Structures are given as structure tokens and as C-alpha cells.
């Protein structure tokens, strides 16, 4: 027997009248966006030292690095030269990007560093 609108336990009766309030939709979309967020990286001490050596070398000779970092739940990748390393706590690095903009990143949020 084929289900129809009156079949018990069926949701067909309400299929044609689906509706969602704008504020419910906004809340649902916000929830979807929040569920995509990831935690900040947890780096091993050896990897952290290796990345910091690359950052210091780039600061000395102004060579380009590829840096993947975490910000507000998402990972971003940039290419640029290290302008300055802040020695204060928390440690930050200032990067000059290819379009001559500068970006400051806390060093504990860096996930990957490599030569460009």
C-alpha cells in the first residue's frame, strides 16, 4: 500500500507547507558555521623548535615562508617574509605579505611553516 497524506506516522501532510522563520534560519546557519570550526593546533616541542628556527632564518635573510595558522576556528595559509619576532610573552611574529600588508600572528597558533 502506497503511503498518502492520511497514513498514520506519515509526514507527507506537512511536506508542502514547510516553513522556517528568518531568525530560526539565521540561528541554524550560525550553528552550521560554528560546527565547522576546529581547535587551535597543539604542536610538539621539537616541531615548534624547528618552525621557530625557520622563522628566525627568514627574519635574517628576508626569505619567503609559507605559514599555515589558526584564527577564530579556521586555518589560513599565507606566504610572506618575517619582518619582526616579538620576544615578549605571548610571542608574536609580524609577517609582510606579498601585497606589502603586514599581519601579526601569535606563535602558538602556527600549524605549519615551510620555505616558499
CSV table of C-alpha atoms in Angstrom, one decimal:
chain,number,residue,atom,x,y,z
A,1,UNK,CA,0.0,0.0,0.0
A,2,UNK,CA,1.4,3.4,-1.0
A,3,UNK,CA,1.5,6.0,1.8
A,4,UNK,CA,-0.7,9.0,1.4
A,5,UNK,CA,-1.4,12.1,3.5
A,6,UNK,CA,-3.6,10.3,5.9
A,7,UNK,CA,-1.3,7.3,6.6
A,8,UNK,CA,-0.6,7.2,10.4
A,9,UNK,CA,3.0,8.2,11.2
A,10,UNK,CA,3.5,9.9,7.8
A,11,UNK,CA,4.8,13.4,7.5
A,12,UNK,CA,3.5,13.9,3.9
A,13,UNK,CA,0.7,16.1,5.1
A,14,UNK,CA,3.2,18.8,6.1
A,15,UNK,CA,5.6,18.4,3.2
A,16,UNK,CA,4.1,21.1,1.0
A,17,UNK,CA,3.8,23.7,3.8
A,18,UNK,CA,7.4,23.6,5.1
A,19,UNK,CA,8.4,27.0,6.5
A,20,UNK,CA,11.2,28.4,8.7
A,21,UNK,CA,11.2,31.7,10.4
A,22,UNK,CA,14.1,34.0,9.4
A,23,UNK,CA,15.5,34.1,12.9
A,24,UNK,CA,15.4,30.3,13.1
A,25,UNK,CA,17.2,30.1,9.8
A,26,UNK,CA,19.9,32.6,11.0
A,27,UNK,CA,20.4,30.6,14.1
A,28,UNK,CA,20.6,27.3,12.2
A,29,UNK,CA,23.2,28.8,9.7
A,30,UNK,CA,25.2,30.2,12.7
A,31,UNK,CA,25.2,26.7,14.2
A,32,UNK,CA,26.3,25.2,10.9
A,33,UNK,CA,29.2,27.7,10.8
A,34,UNK,CA,30.2,27.1,14.4
A,35,UNK,CA,30.2,23.3,13.9
A,36,UNK,CA,32.8,23.7,11.1
A,37,UNK,CA,35.3,25.4,13.5
A,38,UNK,CA,38.4,23.5,14.6
A,39,UNK,CA,40.5,23.7,17.7
A,40,UNK,CA,43.9,25.6,17.7
A,41,UNK,CA,46.9,23.4,16.9
A,42,UNK,CA,48.8,21.5,19.6
A,43,UNK,CA,52.4,21.4,18.5
A,44,UNK,CA,55.1,19.0,19.7
A,45,UNK,CA,58.1,20.8,21.3
A,46,UNK,CA,60.5,19.5,18.6
A,47,UNK,CA,58.3,20.7,15.8
A,48,UNK,CA,57.8,24.1,17.5
A,49,UNK,CA,61.6,24.5,17.7
A,50,UNK,CA,62.1,23.5,14.0
A,51,UNK,CA,59.4,26.0,12.9
A,52,UNK,CA,60.9,28.7,15.1
A,53,UNK,CA,64.4,28.1,13.5
A,54,UNK,CA,62.8,28.6,10.1
A,55,UNK,CA,61.1,31.8,11.2
A,56,UNK,CA,64.4,33.2,12.6
A,57,UNK,CA,66.2,32.3,9.4
A,58,UNK,CA,63.6,34.1,7.4
A,59,UNK,CA,63.8,37.1,9.6
A,60,UNK,CA,67.6,37.4,9.0
A,61,UNK,CA,67.6,37.0,5.2
A,62,UNK,CA,64.0,38.1,4.4
A,63,UNK,CA,63.2,34.9,2.5
A,64,UNK,CA,59.6,33.9,1.9
A,65,UNK,CA,57.9,31.4,4.0
A,66,UNK,CA,54.6,29.5,3.7
A,67,UNK,CA,52.8,29.7,7.1
A,68,UNK,CA,49.6,27.9,8.0
A,69,UNK,CA,48.0,29.4,11.1
A,70,UNK,CA,44.8,29.2,13.1
A,71,UNK,CA,42.4,32.1,13.7
A,72,UNK,CA,39.0,32.1,15.2
A,73,UNK,CA,38.3,28.4,14.5
A,74,UNK,CA,39.7,28.1,10.9
A,75,UNK,CA,43.1,27.5,9.3
A,76,UNK,CA,44.6,30.0,6.8
A,77,UNK,CA,47.7,29.8,4.7
A,78,UNK,CA,49.8,32.8,3.8
A,79,UNK,CA,53.1,33.4,2.0
A,80,UNK,CA,55.4,36.2,3.2
A,81,UNK,CA,58.6,37.3,4.8
A,82,UNK,CA,59.1,37.7,8.5
A,83,UNK,CA,59.5,41.4,9.5
A,84,UNK,CA,59.8,41.0,13.2
A,85,UNK,CA,59.6,38.5,16.0
A,86,UNK,CA,58.2,39.8,19.3
A,87,UNK,CA,60.2,38.5,22.3
A,88,UNK,CA,57.5,39.4,24.8
A,89,UNK,CA,55.0,37.0,26.1
A,90,UNK,CA,52.9,36.0,24.3
A,91,UNK,CA,55.3,35.7,21.4
A,92,UNK,CA,54.0,37.2,18.1
A,93,UNK,CA,55.5,37.3,14.6
A,94,UNK,CA,54.9,40.1,12.2
A,95,UNK,CA,54.8,39.0,8.6
A,96,UNK,CA,55.0,41.2,5.5
A,97,UNK,CA,52.8,39.7,2.8
A,98,UNK,CA,53.3,39.8,-0.9
A,99,UNK,CA,50.9,42.7,-1.3
A,100,UNK,CA,53.0,44.7,1.3
A,101,UNK,CA,50.4,44.3,4.0
A,102,UNK,CA,51.5,43.2,7.4
A,103,UNK,CA,50.0,40.6,9.6
A,104,UNK,CA,50.7,39.7,13.3
A,105,UNK,CA,50.2,36.1,14.3
A,106,UNK,CA,50.6,34.6,17.8
A,107,UNK,CA,53.3,32.0,17.5
A,108,UNK,CA,51.3,29.3,19.4
A,109,UNK,CA,48.6,29.4,16.6
A,110,UNK,CA,51.1,28.4,13.8
A,111,UNK,CA,50.4,24.9,12.4
A,112,UNK,CA,52.9,24.7,9.6
A,113,UNK,CA,56.0,26.6,8.4
A,114,UNK,CA,57.9,25.9,5.2
A,115,UNK,CA,60.0,27.6,2.6
A,116,UNK,CA,58.1,29.1,-0.3
